[in-house]
Short mmCIF file of C-alpha atoms in Angstrom, two decimals:
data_model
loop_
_atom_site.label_atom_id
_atom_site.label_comp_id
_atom_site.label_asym_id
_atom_site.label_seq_id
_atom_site.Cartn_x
_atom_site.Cartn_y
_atom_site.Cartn_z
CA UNK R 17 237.76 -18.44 144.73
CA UNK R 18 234.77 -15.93 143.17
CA UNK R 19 232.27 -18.76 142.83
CA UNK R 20 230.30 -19.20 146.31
CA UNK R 21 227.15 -21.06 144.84
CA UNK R 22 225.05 -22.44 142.33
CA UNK R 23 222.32 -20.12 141.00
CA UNK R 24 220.25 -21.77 137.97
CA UNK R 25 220.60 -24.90 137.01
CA UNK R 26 219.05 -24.72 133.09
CA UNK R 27 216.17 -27.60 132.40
CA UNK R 28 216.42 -27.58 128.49
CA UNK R 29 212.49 -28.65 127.66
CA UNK R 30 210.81 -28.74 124.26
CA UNK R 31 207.35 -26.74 125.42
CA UNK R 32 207.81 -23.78 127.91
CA UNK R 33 204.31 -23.88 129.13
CA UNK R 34 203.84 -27.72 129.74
CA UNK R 35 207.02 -27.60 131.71
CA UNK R 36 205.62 -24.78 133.86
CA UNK R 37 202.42 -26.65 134.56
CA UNK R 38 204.70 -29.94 135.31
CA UNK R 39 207.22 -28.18 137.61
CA UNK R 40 204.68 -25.69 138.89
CA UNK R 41 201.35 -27.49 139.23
CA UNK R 42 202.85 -31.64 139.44
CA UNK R 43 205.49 -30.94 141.58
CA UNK R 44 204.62 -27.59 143.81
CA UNK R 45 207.82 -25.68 142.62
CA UNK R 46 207.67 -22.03 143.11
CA UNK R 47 206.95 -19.74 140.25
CA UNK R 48 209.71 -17.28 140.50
CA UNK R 49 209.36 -15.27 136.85
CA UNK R 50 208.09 -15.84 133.71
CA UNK R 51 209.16 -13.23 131.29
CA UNK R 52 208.04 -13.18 128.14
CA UNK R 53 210.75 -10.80 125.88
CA UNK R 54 209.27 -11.15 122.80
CA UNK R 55 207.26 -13.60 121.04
CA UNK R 56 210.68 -16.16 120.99
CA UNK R 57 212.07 -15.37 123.53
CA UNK R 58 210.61 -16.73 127.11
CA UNK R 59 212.36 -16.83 130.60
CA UNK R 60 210.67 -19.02 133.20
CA UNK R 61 212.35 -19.54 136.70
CA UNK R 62 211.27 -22.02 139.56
CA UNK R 63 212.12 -23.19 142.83
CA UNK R 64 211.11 -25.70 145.40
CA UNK R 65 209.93 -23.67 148.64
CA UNK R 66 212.73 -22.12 150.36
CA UNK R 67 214.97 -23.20 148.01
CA UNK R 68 218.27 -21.52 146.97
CA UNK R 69 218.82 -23.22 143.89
CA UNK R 70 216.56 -22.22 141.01
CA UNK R 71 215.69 -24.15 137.80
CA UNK R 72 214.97 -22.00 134.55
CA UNK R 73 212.90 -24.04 131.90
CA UNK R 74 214.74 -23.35 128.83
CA UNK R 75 213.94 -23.78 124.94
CA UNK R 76 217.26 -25.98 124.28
CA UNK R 77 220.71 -23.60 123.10
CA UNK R 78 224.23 -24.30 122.74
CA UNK R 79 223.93 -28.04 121.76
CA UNK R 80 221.48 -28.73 124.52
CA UNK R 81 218.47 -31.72 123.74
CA UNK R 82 215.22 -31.14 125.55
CA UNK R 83 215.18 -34.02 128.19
CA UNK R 84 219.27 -34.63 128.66
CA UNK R 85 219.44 -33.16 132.18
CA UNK R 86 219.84 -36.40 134.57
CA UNK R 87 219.99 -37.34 137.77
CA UNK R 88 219.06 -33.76 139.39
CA UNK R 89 218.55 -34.49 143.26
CA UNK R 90 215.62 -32.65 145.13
CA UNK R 91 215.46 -33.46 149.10
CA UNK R 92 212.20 -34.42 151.18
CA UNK R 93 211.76 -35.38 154.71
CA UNK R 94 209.13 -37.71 154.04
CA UNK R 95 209.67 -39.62 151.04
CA UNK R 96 206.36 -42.10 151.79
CA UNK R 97 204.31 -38.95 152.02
CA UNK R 98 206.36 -36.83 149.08
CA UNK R 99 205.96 -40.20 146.71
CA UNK R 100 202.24 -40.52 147.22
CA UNK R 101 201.21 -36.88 147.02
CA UNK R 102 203.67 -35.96 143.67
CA UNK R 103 201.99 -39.62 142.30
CA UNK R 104 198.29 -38.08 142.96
CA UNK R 105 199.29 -35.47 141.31
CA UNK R 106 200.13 -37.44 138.13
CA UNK R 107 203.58 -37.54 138.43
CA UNK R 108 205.38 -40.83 137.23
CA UNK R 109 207.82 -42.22 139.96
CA UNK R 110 209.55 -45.02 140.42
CA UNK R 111 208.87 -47.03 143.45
CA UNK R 112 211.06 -45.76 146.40
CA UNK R 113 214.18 -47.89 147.11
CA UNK R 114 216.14 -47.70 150.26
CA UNK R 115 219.88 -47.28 149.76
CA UNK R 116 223.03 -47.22 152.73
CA UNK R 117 221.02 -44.91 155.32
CA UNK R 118 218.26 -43.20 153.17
CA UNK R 119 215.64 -43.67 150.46
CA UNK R 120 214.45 -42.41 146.90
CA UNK R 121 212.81 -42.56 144.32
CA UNK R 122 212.77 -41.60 140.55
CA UNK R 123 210.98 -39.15 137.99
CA UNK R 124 211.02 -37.54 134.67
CA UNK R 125 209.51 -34.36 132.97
CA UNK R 126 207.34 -34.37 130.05
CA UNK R 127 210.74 -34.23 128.04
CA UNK R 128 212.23 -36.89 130.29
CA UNK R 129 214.95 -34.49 132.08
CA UNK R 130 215.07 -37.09 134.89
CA UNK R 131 214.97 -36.53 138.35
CA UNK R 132 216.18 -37.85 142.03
CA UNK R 133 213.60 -37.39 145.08
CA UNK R 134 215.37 -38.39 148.36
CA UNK R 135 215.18 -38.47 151.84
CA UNK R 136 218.76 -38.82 153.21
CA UNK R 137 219.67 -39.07 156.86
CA UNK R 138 223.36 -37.19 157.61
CA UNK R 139 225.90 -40.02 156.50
CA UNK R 140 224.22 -39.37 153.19
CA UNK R 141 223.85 -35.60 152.77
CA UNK R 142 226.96 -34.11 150.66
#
């Protein structure tokens, strides 16, 4: 088969630049490119450190809703450490519940695309 990974995953959000400052600034994601085209046209691409997968912070399009992506999972290796340090930084998470071998927690965007932060030993891990 052609398809060997996922690229972008689209984050459909109803304010480009307070998504930026959420993704960037809350949560540390790396600001890959923001490209402005013209004055409607904006594309803004992010990922976590080292990451393969990138997010793109989209103006909703082809029946998207800003804040109907769920249950995205991002990966830590300290969730005790990740939870307090993305809650300093404003970020609204649920408190961290341990599951069959690992641990997370939950969050939402400004649009409430919501979110999965886990630590997950190997019996977990897809």
């Amino acid at each position: 088969m052609g398809i060997s990974r996922v690229d972008t995953v689209s984050i459909p959000v109803s304010d480009q630049s307070l998504a930026l400052s959420f993704y960037r600034d809350a949560l540390g994601f790396e600001l890959i490119r923001d490209h402005h085209a013209d004055n409607h046209k904006r594309w803004i691409q992010l990922a976590p450190k080292g990451a393969e997968t990138t997010i793109s912070l989209v103006i909703p399009f082809g029946g998207m809703e800003a804040g109907s992506v769920q249950g995205l999972v991002v990966q830590t290796d300290d969730i005790h450490s990740t939870h307090s340090e993305l809650s300093n930084r404003g970020v609204p998470l649920s408190e961290i519940v341990t599951i069959i071998g690992g641990r997370f927690a939950t969050f939402a965007d400004p649009d409430g695309n919501g979110w999965v932060l886990i630590e997950a030993n190997s019996q977990m891990m897809a």
